[in-house]
C-alpha positions as a Markdown table, in Angstrom:
| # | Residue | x | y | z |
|---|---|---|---|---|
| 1 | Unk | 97.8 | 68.9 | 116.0 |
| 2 | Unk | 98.8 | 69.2 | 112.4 |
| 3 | Unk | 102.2 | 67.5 | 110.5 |
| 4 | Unk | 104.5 | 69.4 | 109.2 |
| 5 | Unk | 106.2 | 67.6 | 106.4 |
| 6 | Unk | 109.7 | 69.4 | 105.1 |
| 7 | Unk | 110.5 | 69.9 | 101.7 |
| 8 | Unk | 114.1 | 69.0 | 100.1 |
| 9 | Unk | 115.3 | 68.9 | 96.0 |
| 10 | Unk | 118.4 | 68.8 | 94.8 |
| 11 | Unk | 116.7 | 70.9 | 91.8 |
| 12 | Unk | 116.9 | 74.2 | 93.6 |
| 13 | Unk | 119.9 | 76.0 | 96.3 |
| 14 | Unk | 120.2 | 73.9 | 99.1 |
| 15 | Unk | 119.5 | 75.5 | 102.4 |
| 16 | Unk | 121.4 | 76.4 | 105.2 |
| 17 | Unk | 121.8 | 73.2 | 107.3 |
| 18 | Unk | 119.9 | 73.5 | 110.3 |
| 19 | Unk | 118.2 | 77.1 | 109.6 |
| 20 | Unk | 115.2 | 76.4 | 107.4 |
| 21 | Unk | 113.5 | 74.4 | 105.4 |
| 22 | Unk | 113.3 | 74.4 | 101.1 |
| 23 | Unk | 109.2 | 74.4 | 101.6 |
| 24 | Unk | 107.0 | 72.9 | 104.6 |
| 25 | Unk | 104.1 | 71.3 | 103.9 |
| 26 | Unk | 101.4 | 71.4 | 106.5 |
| 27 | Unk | 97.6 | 70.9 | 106.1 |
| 28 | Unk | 97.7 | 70.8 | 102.5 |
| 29 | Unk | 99.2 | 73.9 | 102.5 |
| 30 | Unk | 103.0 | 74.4 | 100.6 |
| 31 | Unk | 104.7 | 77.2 | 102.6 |
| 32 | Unk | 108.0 | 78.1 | 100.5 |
| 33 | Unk | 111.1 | 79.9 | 101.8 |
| 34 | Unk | 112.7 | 82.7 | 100.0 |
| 35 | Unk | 114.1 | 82.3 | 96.5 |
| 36 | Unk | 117.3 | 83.9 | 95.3 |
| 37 | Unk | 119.0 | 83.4 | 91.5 |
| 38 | Unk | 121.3 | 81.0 | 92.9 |
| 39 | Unk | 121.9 | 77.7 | 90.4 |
| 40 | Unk | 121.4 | 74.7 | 92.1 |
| 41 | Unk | 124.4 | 73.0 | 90.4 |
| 42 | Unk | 126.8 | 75.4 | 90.9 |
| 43 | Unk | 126.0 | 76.8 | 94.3 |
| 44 | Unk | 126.7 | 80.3 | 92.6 |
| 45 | Unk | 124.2 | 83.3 | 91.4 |
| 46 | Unk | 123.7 | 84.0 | 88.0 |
| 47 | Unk | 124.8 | 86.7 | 86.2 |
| 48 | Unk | 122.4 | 89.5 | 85.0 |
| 49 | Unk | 119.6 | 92.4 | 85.8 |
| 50 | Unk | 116.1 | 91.6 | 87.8 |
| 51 | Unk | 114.8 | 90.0 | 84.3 |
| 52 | Unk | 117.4 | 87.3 | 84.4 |
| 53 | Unk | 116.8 | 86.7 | 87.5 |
| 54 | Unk | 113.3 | 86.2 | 87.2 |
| 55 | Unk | 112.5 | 85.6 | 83.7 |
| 56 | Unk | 111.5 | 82.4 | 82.0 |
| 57 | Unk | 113.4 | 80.3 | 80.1 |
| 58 | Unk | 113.9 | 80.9 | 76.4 |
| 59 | Unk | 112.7 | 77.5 | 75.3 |
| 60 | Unk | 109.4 | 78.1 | 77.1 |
| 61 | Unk | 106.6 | 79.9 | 74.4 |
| 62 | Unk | 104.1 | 82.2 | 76.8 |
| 63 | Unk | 102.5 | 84.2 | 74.4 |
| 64 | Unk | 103.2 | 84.1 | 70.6 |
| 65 | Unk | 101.9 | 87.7 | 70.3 |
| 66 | Unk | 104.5 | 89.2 | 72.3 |
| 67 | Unk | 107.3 | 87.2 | 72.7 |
| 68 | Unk | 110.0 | 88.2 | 75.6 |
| 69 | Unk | 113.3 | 89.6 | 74.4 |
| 70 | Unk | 115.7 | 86.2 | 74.2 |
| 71 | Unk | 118.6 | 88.4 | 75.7 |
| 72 | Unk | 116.8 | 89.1 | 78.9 |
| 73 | Unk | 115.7 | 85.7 | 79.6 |
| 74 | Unk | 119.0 | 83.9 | 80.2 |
| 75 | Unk | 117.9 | 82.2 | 83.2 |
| 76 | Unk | 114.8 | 82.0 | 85.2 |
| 77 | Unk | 116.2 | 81.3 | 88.1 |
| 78 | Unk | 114.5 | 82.6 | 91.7 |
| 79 | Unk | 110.8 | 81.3 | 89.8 |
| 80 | Unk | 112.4 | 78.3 | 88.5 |
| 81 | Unk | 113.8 | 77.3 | 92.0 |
| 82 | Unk | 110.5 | 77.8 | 93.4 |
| 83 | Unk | 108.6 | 75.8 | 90.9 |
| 84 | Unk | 111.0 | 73.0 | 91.5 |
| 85 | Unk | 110.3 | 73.0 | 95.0 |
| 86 | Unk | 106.7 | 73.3 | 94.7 |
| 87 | Unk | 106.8 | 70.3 | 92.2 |
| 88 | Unk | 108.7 | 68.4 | 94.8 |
| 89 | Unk | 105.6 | 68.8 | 97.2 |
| 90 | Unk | 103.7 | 67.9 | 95.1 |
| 91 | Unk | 102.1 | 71.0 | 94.1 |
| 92 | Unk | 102.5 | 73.5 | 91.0 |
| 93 | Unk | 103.1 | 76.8 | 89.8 |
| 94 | Unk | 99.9 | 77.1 | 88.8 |
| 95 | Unk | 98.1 | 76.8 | 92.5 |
| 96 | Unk | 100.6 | 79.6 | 93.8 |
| 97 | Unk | 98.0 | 82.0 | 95.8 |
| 98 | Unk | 100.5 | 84.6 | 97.1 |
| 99 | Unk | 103.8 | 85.8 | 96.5 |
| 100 | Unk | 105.8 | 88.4 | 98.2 |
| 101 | Unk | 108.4 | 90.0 | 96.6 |
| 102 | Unk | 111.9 | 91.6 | 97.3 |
| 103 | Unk | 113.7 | 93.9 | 95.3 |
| 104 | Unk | 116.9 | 95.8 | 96.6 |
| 105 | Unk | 116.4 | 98.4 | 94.0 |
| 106 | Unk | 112.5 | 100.1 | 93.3 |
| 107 | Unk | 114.2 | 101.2 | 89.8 |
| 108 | Unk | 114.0 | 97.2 | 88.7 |
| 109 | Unk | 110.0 | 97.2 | 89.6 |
| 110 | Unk | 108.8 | 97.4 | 85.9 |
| 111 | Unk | 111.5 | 94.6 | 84.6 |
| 112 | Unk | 110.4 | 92.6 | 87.1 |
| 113 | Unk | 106.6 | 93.1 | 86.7 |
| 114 | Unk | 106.9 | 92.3 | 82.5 |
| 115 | Unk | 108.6 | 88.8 | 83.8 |
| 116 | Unk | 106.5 | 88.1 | 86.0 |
| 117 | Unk | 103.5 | 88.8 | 84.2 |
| 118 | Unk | 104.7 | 85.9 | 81.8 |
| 119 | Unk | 104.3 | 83.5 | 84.7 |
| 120 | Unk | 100.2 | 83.0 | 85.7 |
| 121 | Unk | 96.9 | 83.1 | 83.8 |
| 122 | Unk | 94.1 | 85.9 | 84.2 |
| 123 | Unk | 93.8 | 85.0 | 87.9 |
| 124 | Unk | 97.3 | 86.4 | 89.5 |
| 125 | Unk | 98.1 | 85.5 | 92.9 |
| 126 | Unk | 97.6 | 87.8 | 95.5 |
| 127 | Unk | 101.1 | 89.5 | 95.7 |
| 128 | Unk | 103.2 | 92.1 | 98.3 |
């Protein structure tokens, strides 16, 4: 039988007490819950379109070449809470092998895809 070994930081939304976990870890393997743009101090979403939500923070330098548009990267929050969370288990963004996301609006697709692009290497995760 296999440990399961939960997941808490104080660096990303706390969850619902009782309901699920941050992240489980279990053979090696981080499994992460959900991420929404909520600020971990705060307790509150942040403001903005699908980039905010997802886009990296203005201090961090991708690519030099093509450098995101400051106004759309006020926060980084749904990736940021996950990396957080992964970095608590130990683990990093960088080892991510699948992602699924969740939009509430297919019009927000692209915005989201020019973020997210900013986040791994030549070798993407597999994604739904």
């Amino acid at each position: 039988m296999s440990s399961k070994t939960p997941v808490l930081t104080d660096k990303a939304p706390k969850p619902l007490p009782g309901i699920y976990s941050q992240a489980i870890v279990a053979n090696g393997v981080v499994y992460c819950s959900g991420a929404v743009p909520m600020d971990a101090a705060t307790g509150k979403l942040i403001d903005g379109d699908v980039k905010a939500h997802t886009a990296r923070d203005p201090e961090i330098t991708i690519d030099p070449i093509q450098p995101a548009n400051t106004s759309t990267l006020k926060q980084h929050q749904c990736i940021k809470n996950l990396t957080h969370i992964l970095e608590e288990a130990g683990s990093n963004i960088d080892k991510v092998v699948k992602v699924n996301v969740f939009l509430s609006n297919m019009d927000d697709f692209a915005d989201m895809n020019s973020v997210y692009m900013q986040y791994w290497g030549d070798v993407k995760p597999c994604r739904t």
